[in-house]
mmCIF file of C-alpha atoms in Angstrom:
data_model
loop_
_atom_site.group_PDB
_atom_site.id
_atom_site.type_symbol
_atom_site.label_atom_id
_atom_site.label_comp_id
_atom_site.label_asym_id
_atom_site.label_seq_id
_atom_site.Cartn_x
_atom_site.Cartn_y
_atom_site.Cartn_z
ATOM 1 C CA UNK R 754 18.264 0.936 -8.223
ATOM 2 C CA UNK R 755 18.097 -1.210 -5.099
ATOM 3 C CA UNK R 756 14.072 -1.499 -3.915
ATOM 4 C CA UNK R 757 12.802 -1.339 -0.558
ATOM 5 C CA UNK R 758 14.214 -4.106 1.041
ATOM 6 C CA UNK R 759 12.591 -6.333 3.463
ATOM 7 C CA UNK R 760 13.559 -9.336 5.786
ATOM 8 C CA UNK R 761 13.009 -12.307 6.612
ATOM 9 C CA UNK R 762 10.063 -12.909 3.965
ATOM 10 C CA UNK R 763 8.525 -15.522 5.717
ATOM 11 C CA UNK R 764 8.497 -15.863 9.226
ATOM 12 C CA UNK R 765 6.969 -18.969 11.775
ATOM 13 C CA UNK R 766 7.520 -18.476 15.224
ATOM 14 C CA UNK R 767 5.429 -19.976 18.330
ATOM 15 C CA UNK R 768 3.236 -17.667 20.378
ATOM 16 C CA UNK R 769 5.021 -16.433 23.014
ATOM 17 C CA UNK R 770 7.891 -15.425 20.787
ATOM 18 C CA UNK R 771 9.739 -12.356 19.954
ATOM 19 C CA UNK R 772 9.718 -11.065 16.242
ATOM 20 C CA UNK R 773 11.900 -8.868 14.300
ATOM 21 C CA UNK R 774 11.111 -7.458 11.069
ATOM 22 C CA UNK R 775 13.666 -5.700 9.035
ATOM 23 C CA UNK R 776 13.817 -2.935 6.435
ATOM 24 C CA UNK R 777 15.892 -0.907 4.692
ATOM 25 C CA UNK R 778 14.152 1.714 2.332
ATOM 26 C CA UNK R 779 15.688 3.601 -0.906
ATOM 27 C CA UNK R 780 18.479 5.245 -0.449
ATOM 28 C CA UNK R 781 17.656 8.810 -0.492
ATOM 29 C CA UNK R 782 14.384 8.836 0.874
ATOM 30 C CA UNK R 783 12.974 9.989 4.081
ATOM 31 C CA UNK R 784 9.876 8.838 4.989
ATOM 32 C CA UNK R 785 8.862 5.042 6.059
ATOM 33 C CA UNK R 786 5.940 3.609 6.762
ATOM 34 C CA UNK R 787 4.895 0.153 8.455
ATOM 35 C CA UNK R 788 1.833 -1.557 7.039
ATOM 36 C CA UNK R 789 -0.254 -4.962 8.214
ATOM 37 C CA UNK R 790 -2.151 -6.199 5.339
ATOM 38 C CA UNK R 791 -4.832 -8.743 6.449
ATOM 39 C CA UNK R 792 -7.678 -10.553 4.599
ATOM 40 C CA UNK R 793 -10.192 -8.756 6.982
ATOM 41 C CA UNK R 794 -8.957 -5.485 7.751
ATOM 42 C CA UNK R 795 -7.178 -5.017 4.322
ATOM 43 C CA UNK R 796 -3.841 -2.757 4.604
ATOM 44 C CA UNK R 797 -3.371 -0.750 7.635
ATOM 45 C CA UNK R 798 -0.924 2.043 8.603
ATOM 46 C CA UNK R 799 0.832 1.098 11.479
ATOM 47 C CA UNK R 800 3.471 3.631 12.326
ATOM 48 C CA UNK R 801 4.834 6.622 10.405
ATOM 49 C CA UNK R 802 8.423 8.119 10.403
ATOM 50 C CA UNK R 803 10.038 10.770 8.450
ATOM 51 C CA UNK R 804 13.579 11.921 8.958
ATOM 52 C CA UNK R 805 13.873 8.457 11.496
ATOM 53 C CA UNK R 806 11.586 10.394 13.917
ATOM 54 C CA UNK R 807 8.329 8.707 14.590
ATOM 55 C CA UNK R 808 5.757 11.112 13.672
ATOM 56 C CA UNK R 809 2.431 8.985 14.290
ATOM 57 C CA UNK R 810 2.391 5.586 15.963
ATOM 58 C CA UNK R 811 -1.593 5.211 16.309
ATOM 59 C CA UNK R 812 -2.138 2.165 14.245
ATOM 60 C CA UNK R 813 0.287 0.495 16.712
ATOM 61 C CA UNK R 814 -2.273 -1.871 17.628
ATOM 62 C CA UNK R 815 -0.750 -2.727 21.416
ATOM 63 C CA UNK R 816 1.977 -2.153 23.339
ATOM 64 C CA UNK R 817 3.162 -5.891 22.175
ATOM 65 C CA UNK R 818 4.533 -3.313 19.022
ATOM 66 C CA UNK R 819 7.414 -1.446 18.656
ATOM 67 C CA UNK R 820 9.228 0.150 16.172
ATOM 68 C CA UNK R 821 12.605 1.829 15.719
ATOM 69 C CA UNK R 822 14.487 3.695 12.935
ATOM 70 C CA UNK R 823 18.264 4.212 14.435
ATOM 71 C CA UNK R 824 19.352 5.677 10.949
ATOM 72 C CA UNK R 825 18.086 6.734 7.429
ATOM 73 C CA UNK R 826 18.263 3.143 5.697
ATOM 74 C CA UNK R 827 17.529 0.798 8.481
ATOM 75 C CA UNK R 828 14.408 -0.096 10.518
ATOM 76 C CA UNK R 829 12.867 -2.778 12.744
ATOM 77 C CA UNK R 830 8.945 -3.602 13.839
ATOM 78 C CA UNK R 831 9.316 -5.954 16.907
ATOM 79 C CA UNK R 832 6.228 -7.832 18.728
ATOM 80 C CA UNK R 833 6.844 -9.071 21.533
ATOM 81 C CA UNK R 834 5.123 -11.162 23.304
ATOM 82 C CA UNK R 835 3.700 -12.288 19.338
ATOM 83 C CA UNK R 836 0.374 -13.995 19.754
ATOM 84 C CA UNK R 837 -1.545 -15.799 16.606
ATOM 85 C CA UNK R 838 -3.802 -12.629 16.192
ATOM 86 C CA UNK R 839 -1.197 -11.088 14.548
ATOM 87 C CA UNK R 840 -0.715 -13.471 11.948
ATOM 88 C CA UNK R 841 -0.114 -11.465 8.884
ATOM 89 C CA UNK R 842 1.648 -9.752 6.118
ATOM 90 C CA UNK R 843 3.526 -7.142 6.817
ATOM 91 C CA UNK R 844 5.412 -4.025 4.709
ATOM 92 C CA UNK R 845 7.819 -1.316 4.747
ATOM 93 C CA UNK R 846 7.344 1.489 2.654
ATOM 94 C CA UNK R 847 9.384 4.861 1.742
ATOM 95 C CA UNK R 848 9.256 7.701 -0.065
ATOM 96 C CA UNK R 849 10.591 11.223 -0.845
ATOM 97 C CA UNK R 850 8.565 14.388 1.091
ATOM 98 C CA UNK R 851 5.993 12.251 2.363
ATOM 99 C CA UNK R 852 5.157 15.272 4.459
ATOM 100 C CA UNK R 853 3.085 16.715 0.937
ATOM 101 C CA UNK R 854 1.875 13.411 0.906
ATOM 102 C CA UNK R 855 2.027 13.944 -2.941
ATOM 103 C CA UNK R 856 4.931 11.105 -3.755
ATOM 104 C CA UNK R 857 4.295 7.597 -4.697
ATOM 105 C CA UNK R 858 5.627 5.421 -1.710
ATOM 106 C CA UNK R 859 7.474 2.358 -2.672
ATOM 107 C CA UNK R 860 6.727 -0.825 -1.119
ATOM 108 C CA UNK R 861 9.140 -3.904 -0.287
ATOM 109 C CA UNK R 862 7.875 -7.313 -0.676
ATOM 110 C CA UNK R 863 6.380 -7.719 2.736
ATOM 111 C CA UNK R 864 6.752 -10.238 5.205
ATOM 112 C CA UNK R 865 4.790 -13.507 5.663
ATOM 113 C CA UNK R 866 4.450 -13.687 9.467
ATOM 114 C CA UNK R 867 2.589 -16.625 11.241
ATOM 115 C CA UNK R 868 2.130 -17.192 14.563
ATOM 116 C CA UNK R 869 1.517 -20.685 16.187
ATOM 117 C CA UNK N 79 -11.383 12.083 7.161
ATOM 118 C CA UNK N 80 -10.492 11.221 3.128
ATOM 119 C CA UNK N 81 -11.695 7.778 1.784
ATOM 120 C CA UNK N 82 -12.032 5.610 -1.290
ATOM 121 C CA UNK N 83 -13.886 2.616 -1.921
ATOM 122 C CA UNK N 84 -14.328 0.200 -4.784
ATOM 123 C CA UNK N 85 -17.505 -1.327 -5.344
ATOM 124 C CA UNK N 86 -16.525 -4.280 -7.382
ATOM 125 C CA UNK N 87 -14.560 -6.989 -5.155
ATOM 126 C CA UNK N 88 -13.622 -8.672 -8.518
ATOM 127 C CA UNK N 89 -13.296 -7.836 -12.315
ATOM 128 C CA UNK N 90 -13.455 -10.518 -14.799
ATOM 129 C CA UNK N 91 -12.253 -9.957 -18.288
ATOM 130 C CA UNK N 92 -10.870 -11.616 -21.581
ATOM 131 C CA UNK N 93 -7.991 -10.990 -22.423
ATOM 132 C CA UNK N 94 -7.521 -8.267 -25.267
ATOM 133 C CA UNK N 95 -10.696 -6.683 -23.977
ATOM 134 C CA UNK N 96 -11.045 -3.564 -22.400
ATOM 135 C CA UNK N 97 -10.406 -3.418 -18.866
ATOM 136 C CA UNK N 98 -12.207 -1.033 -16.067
ATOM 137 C CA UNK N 99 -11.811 -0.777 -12.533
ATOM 138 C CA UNK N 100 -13.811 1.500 -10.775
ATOM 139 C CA UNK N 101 -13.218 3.686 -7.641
ATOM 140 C CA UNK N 102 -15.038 6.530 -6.004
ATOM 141 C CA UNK N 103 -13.818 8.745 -3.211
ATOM 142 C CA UNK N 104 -15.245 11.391 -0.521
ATOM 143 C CA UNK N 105 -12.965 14.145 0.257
ATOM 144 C CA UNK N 106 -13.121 17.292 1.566
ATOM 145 C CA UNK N 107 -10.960 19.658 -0.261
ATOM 146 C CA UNK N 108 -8.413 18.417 -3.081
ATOM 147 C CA UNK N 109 -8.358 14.713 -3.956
ATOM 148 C CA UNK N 110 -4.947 13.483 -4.528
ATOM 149 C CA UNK N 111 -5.286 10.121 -5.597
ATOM 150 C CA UNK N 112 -3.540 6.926 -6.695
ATOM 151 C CA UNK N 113 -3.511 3.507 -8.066
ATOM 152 C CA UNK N 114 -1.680 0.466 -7.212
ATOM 153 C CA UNK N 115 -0.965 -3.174 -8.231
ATOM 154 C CA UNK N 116 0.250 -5.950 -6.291
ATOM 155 C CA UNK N 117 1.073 -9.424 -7.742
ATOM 156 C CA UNK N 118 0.961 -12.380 -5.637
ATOM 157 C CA UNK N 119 3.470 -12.343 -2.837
ATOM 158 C CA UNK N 120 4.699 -8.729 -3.775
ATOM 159 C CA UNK N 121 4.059 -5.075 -2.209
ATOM 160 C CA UNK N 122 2.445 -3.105 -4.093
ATOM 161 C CA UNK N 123 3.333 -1.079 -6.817
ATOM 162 C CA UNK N 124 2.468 2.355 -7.837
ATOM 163 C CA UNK N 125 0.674 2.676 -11.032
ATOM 164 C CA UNK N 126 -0.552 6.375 -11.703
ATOM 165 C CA UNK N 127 -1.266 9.686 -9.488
ATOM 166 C CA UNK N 128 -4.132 12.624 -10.107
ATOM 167 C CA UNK N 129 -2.573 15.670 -8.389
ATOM 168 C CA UNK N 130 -4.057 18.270 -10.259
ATOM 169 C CA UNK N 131 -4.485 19.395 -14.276
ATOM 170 C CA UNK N 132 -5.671 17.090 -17.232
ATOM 171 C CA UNK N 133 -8.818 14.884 -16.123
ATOM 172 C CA UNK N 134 -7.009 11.270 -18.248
ATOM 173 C CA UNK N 135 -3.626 10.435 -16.159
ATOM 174 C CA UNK N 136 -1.595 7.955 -17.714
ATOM 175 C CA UNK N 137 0.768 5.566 -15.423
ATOM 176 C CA UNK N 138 2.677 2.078 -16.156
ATOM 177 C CA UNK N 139 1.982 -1.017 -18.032
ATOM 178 C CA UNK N 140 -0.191 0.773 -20.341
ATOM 179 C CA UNK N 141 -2.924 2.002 -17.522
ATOM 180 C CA UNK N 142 -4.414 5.318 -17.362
ATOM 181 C CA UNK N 143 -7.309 6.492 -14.955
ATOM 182 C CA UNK N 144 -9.706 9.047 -15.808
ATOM 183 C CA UNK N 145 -10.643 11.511 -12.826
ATOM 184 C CA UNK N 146 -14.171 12.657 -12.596
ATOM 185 C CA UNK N 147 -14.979 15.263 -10.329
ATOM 186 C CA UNK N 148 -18.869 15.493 -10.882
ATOM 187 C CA UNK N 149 -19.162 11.875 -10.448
ATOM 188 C CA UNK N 150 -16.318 11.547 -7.544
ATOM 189 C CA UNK N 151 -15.056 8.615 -9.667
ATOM 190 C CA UNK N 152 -10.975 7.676 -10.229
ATOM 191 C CA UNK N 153 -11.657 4.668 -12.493
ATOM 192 C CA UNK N 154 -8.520 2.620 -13.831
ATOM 193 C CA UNK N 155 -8.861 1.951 -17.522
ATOM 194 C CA UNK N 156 -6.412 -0.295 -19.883
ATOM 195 C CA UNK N 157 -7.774 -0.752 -23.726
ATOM 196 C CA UNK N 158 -6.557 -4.147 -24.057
ATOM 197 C CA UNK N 159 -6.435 -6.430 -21.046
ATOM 198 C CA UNK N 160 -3.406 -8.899 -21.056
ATOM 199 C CA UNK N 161 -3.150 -12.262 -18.388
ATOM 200 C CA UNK N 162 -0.018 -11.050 -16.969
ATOM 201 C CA UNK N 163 -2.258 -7.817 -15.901
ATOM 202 C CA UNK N 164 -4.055 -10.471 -13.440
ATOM 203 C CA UNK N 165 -3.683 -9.067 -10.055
ATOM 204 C CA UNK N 166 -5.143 -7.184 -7.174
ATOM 205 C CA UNK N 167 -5.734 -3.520 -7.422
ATOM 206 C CA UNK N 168 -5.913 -0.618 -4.504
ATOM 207 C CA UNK N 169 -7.140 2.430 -4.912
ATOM 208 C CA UNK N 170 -5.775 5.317 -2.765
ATOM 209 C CA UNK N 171 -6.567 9.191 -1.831
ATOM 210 C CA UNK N 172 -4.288 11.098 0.639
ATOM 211 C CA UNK N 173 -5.475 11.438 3.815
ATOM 212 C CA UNK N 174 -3.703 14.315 5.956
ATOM 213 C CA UNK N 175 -0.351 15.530 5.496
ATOM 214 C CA UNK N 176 1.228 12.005 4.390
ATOM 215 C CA UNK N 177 -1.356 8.960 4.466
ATOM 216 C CA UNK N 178 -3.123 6.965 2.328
ATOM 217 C CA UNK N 179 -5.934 6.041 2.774
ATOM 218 C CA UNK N 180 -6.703 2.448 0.461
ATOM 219 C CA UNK N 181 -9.999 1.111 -0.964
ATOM 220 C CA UNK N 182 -10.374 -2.594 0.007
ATOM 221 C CA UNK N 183 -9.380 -3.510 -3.072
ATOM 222 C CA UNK N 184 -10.201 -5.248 -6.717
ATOM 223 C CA UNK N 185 -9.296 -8.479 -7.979
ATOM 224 C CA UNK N 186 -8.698 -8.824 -11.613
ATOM 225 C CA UNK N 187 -8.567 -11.932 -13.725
ATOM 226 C CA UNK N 188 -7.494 -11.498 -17.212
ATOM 227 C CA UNK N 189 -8.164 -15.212 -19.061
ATOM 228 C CA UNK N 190 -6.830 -15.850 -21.871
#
């Protein structure tokens, strides 16, 4: 079976500049998750959906952030304006009844973003 | 709110040794944790849970973690350490209805 599936995986883009990050999580399940994984702040939940409905978006760190889920197996984290601060790694995640919180989610491979 | 933390920042072992990497956690209520691995440039990848029952979990690649509750410890275990297990490894506890909340992390080094 087909993983989480991320893209690009590496992204360089000038301040200033609007990103796009892709995903499209397993087939099937119905929760996904947005992470930033940094050296300093480690991995941090950025936004939560779960049946495409955004359920908590407080680790949106600005307004710069968005995120949309327009159907079960597709999903997009834009910045916009992107500034170097946000420099970073960056993964999708999904999983089945994330709402017991007791299922393993699945991670893509991330994407390498860096800023200019 | 649920945490996790791992004391050791790295874990340096030969290979066909044992191989221990600890985590403790603060909860109130249940602790539902987890393990994960990630090689370099991957996501992570789930390794073991402890919802509830026997105290020894066993997961992938040969890992099991042994859940203490007197000692609030979750510490990953393999008998015999192998390079490709060289990695970084997260510890996790639920926190809420559907997050995880992750330990900073442990590096392991496996030489041969």
């Amino acid at each position: 079976d087909a993983g989480v599936i991320q893209s690009p995986r590496h992204e360089v883009t000038e301040m200033g500049q609007e990103v796009t990050l892709r995903c499209k999580p397993i087939s099937g399940h119905n929760s996904l998750f947005w992470y930033r994984q940094t050296m300093m702040r480690g991995l941090e939940l950025l936004i939560y959906f779960n049946n495409n409905v955004p359920i908590d978006d407080s680790g949106m760190p600005e307004d710069r952030f968005s995120a949309k889920m327009p159907n079960a197996s597709f999903s997009t984290l834009k910045i916009q304006p992107s500034e170097p601060r946000d420099s970073a790694v960056y993964f999708c995640a999904s999983s089945l009844g994330a709402g017991q919180g007791l299922q393993p989610q699945h991670f893509g491979d991330g994407t390498r973003l860096s800023i200019l | 709110a649920q945490s996790v933390a791992q004391p050791e920042d790295q874990v340096n072992v030969a290979e066909g040794n044992p191989l221990t990497v600890k985590c403790t956690y603060s909860v109130s209520g249940n602790p539902y944790l987890f393990w994960y691995v990630q090689y370099p440039n991957r996501g992570l990848q789930f390794l073991l849970k402890y919802i509830t029952g026997d105290n020894l979990v066993k997961g992938s690649y040969g890992f099991e973690a042994e859940f203490n509750k007197s000692q609030t410890s979750f510490h990953l275990k393999k008998p015999s350490a192998l390079v490709s297990d060289s990695a970084l490894y997260f510890c996790a506890v639920r926190d809420g209805d559907y997050k995880l909340s992750f330990g900073a992390g442990t590096t392991v080094t496996v030489r041969a």
